[in-house]
CSV table of C-alpha atoms and ligand atoms in Angstrom, one decimal:
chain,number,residue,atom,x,y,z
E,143,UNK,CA,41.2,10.8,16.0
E,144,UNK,CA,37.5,9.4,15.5
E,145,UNK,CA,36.9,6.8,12.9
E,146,UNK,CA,33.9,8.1,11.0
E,147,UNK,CA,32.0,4.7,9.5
E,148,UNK,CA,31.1,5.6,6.0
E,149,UNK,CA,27.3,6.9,5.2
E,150,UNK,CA,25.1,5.4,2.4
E,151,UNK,CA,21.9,7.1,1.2
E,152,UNK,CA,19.4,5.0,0.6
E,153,UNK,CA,15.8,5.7,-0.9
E,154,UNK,CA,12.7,5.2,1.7
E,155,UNK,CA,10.9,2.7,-0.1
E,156,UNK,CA,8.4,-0.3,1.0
E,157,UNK,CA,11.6,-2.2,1.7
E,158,UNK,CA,13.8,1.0,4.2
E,159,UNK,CA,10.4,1.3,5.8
E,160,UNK,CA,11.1,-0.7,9.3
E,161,UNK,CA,14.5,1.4,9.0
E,162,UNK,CA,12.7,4.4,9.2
E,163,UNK,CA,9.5,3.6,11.5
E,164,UNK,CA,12.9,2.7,14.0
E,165,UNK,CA,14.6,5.7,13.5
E,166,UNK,CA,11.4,7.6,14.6
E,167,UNK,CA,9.9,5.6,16.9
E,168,UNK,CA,8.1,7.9,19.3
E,169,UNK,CA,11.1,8.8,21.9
E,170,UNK,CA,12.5,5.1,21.4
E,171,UNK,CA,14.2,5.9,18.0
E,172,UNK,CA,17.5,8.2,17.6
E,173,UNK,CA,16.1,10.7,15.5
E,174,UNK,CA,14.0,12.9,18.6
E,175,UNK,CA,16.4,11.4,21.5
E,176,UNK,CA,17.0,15.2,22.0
E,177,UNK,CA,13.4,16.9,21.6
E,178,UNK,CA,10.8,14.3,22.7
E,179,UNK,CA,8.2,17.7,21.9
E,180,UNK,CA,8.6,16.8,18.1
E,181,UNK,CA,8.6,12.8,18.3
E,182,UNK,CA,5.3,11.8,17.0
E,183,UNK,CA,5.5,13.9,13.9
E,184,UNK,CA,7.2,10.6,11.8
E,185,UNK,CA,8.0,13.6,9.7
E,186,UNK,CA,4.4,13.3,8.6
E,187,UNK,CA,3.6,17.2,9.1
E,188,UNK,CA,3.8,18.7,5.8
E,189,UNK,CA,1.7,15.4,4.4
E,190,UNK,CA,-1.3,16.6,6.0
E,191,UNK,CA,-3.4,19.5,4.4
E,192,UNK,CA,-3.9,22.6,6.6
E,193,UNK,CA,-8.1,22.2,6.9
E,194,UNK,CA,-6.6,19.1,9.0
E,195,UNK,CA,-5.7,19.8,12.6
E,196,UNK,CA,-2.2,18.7,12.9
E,197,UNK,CA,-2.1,19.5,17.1
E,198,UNK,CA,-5.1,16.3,16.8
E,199,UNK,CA,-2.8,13.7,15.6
E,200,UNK,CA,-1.2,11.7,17.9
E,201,UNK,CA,1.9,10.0,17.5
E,202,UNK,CA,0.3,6.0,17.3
E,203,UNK,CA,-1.8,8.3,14.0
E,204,UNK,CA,0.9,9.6,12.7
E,205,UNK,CA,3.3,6.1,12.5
E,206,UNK,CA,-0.4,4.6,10.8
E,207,UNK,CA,-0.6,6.9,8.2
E,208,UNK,CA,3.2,7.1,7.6
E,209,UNK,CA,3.6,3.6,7.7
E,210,UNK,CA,0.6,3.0,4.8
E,211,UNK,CA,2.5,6.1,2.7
E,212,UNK,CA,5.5,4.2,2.4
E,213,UNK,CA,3.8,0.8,2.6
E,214,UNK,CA,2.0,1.9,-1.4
E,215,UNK,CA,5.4,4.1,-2.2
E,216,UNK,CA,3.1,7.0,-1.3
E,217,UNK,CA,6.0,8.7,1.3
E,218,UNK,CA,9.5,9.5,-0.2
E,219,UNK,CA,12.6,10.3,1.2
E,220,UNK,CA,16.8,9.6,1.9
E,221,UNK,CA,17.7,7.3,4.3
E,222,UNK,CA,21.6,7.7,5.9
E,223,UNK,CA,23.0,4.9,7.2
E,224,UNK,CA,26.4,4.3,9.3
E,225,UNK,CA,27.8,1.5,11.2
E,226,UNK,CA,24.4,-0.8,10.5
E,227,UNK,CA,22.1,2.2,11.7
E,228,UNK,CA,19.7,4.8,10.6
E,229,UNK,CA,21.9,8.3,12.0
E,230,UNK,CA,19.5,10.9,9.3
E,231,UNK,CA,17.1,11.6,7.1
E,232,UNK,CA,16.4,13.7,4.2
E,233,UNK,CA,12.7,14.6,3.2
E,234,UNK,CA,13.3,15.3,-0.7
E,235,UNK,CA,10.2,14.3,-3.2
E,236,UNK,CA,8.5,14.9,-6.2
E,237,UNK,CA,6.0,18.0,-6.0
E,238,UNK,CA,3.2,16.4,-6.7
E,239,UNK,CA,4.2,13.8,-3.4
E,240,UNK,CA,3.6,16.3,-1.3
E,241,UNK,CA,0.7,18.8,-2.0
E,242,UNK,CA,0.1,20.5,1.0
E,243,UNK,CA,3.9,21.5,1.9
E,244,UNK,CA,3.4,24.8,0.2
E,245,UNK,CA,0.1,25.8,2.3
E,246,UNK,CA,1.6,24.4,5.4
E,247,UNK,CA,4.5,26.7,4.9
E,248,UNK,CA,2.4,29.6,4.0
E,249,UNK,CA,4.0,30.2,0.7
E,250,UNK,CA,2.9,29.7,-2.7
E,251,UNK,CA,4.7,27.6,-4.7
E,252,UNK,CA,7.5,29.1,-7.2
E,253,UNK,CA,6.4,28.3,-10.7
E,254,UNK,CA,8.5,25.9,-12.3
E,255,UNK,CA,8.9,25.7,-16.5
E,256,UNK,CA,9.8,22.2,-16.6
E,257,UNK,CA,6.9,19.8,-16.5
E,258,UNK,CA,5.2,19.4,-13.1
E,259,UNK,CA,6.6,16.0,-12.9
E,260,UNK,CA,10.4,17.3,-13.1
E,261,UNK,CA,10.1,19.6,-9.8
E,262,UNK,CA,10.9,18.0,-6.4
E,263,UNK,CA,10.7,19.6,-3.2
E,264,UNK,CA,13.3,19.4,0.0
E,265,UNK,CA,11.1,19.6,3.4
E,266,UNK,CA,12.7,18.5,6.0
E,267,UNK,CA,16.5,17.1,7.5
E,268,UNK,CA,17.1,15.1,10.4
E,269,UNK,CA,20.5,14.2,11.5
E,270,UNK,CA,20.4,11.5,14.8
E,271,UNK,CA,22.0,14.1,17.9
E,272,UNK,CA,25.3,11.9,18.4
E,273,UNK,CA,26.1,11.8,14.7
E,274,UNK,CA,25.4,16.2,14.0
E,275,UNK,CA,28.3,18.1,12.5
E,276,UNK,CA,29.9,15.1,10.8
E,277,UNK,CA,29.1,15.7,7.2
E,278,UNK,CA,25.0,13.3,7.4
E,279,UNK,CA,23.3,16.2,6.0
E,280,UNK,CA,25.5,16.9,3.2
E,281,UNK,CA,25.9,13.4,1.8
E,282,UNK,CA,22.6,12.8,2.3
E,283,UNK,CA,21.9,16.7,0.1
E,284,UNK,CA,24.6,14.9,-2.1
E,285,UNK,CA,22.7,11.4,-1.9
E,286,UNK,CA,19.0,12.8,-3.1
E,287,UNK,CA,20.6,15.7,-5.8
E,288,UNK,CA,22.2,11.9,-7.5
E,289,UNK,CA,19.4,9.7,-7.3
E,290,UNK,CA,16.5,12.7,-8.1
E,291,UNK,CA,18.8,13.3,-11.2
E,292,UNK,CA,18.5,9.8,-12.3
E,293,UNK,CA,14.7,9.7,-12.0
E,294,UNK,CA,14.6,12.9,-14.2
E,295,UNK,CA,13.9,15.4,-11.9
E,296,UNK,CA,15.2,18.7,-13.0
E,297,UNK,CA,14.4,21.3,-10.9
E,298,UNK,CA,14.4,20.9,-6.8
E,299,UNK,CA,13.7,23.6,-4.4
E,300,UNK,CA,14.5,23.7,-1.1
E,301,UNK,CA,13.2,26.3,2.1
E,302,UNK,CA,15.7,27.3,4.5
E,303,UNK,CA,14.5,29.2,7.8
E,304,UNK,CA,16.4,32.7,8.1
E,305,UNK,CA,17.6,31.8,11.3
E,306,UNK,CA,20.6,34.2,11.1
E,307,UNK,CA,23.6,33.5,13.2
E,308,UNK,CA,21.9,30.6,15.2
E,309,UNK,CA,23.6,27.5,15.6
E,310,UNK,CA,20.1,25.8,17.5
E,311,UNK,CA,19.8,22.9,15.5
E,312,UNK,CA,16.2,23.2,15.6
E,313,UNK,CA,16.3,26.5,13.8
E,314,UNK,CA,17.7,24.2,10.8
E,315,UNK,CA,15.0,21.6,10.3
E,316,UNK,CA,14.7,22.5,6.9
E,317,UNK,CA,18.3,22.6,6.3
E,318,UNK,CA,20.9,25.2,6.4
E,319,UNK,CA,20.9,28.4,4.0
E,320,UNK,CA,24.6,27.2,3.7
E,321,UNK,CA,24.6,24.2,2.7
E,322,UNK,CA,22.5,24.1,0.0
E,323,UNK,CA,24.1,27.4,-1.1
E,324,UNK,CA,27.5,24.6,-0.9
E,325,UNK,CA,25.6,22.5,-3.2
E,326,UNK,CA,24.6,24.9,-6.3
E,327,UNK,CA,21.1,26.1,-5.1
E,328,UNK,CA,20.4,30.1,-5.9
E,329,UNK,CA,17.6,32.1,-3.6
E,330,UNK,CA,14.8,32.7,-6.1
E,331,UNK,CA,12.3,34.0,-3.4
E,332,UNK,CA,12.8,35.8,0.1
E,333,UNK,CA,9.9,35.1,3.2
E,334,UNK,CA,9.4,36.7,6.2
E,335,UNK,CA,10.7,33.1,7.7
E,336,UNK,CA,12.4,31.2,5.2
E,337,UNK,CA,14.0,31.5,1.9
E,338,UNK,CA,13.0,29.5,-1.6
E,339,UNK,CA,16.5,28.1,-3.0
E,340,UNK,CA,16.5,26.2,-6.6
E,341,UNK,CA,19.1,23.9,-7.8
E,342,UNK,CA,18.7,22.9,-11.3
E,343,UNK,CA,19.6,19.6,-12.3
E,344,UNK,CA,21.2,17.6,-15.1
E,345,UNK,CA,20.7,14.3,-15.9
E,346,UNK,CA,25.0,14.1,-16.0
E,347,UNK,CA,24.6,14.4,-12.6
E,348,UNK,CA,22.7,11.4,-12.2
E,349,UNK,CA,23.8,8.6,-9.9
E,350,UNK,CA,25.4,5.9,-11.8
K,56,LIG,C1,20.3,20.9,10.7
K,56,LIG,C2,20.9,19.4,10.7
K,56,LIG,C3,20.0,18.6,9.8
K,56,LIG,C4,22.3,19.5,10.1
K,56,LIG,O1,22.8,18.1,9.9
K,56,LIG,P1,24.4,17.8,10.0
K,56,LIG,O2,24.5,16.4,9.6
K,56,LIG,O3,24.8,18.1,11.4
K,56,LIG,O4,25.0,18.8,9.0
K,56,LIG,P2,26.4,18.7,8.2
K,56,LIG,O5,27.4,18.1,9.2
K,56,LIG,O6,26.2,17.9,7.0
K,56,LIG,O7,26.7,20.2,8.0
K,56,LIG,C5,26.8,20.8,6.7
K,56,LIG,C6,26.9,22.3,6.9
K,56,LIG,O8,25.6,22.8,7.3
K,56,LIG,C7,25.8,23.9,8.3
K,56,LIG,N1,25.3,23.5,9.6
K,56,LIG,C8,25.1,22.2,10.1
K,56,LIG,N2,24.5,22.3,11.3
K,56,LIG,C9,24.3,23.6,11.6
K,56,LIG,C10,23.8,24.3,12.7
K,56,LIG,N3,23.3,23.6,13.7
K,56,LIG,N4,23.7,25.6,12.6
K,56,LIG,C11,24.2,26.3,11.6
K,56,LIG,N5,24.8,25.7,10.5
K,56,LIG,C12,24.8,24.4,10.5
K,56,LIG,C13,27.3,24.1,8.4
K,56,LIG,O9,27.7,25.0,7.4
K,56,LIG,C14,27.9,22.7,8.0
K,56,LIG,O10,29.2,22.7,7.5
K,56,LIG,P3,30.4,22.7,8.5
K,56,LIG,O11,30.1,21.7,9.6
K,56,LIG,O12,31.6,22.4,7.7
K,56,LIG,O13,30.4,24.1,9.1
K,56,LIG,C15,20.9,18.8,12.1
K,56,LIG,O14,21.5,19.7,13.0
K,56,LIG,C16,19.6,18.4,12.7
K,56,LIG,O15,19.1,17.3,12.5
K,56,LIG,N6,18.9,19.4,13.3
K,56,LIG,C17,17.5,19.1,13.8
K,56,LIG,C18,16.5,19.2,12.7
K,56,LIG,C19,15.1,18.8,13.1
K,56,LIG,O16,14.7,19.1,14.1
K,56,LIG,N7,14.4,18.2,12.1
K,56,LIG,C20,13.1,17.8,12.3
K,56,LIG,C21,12.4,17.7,11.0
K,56,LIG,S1,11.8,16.1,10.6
């Protein structure tokens, strides 16, 4: 049987940056070894506001800007690590870190009756090819719901694509339906693409 290294989540911050920018690195990092289409987004897509045309931005543009976001604690995030290595990454902020997510998805924003400052969106999940099906997305769902507890986030919605029976990873870059389902989150709204799952938190479940 395989020995499967342990994963740590870790928060993107000034000092995961180099972590990350290797992770991503234009079709040299793990995370687009399988889909070299999507490798200069550095995950930087739902950063940019929709009157900005996304197709224009190269990859060199898009490691910039994402480098400076991180850089001034600007870009957010969950590192997992294994065996020394970057192998995922979870793209879970506050609200108000990511502004244009909502247009970008087409969707307005679920209201929220916390203060604005307690919501925290899930955008994006990316789990290095050779390391899928082996539990990265889950401790790093697991990783975030801890540490955004801790930071007093109470409310965190997430948007899974309705991509019915398929198994195409792709189809998941938002995360599966399931797993967050796994994890506590209810459907609040239904999309012609994707669904609007909440997860309320308490600060019990706060990461010690
Ligand atoms: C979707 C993705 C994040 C899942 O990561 P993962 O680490 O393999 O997920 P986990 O092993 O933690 O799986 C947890 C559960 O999610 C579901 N799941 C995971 N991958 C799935 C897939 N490809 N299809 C359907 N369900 C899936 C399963 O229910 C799984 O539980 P199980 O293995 O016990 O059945 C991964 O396949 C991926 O990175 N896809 C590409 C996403 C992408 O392109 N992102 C770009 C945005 S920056």
């Amino acid at each position: 049987m395989e020995l499967i290294p342990p994963i740590d989540v870790v928060r993107l911050s000034p000092g995961t940056r180099d972590d990350y920018l290797a992770f991503f690195d234009h079709e040299r990092g793990a995370a687009f070894s399988d889909n070299p289409e999507w490798a200069r987004c550095y995950c930087q897509f739902y950063r940019v506001p929709l009157a900005l045309d996304w197709k224009a931005f190269t990859a060199d543009q898009n490691r910039v800007a994402v480098d400076a976001a991180i850089g001034c604690g600007e870009a957010e995030g969950y590192l997992a690590r294994a065996g020394g290595s970057v192998v995922g990454w979870l793209n879970a902020q506050p609200r108000h870190k990511l502004p244009h997510c909502f247009e970008r998805m087409g969707i307005e924003p679920e209201p929220v009756d916390v203060p604005p400052h307690e919501a925290a969106v899930i955008v994006c999940v990316l789990v290095a090819p050779a390391w899928r099906r082996r539990g990265v997305a889950a401790a790093l769902l697991d990783g975030a719901l801890a540490d955004l507890a801790a930071r007093g986030i109470t409310i965190i919605d997430a948007f899974p694509f309705r991509a019915g029976d398929s198994t195409d990873p792709t189809d998941h870059y938002h995360g599966p339906a399931v797993l967050f389902a796994s994890r506590g989150f209810e459907t609040i709204a239904e999309h012609p693409d994707l669904t609007v799952m909440r997860r309320r938190l308490a600060h019990s479940e706060a990461a010690p």
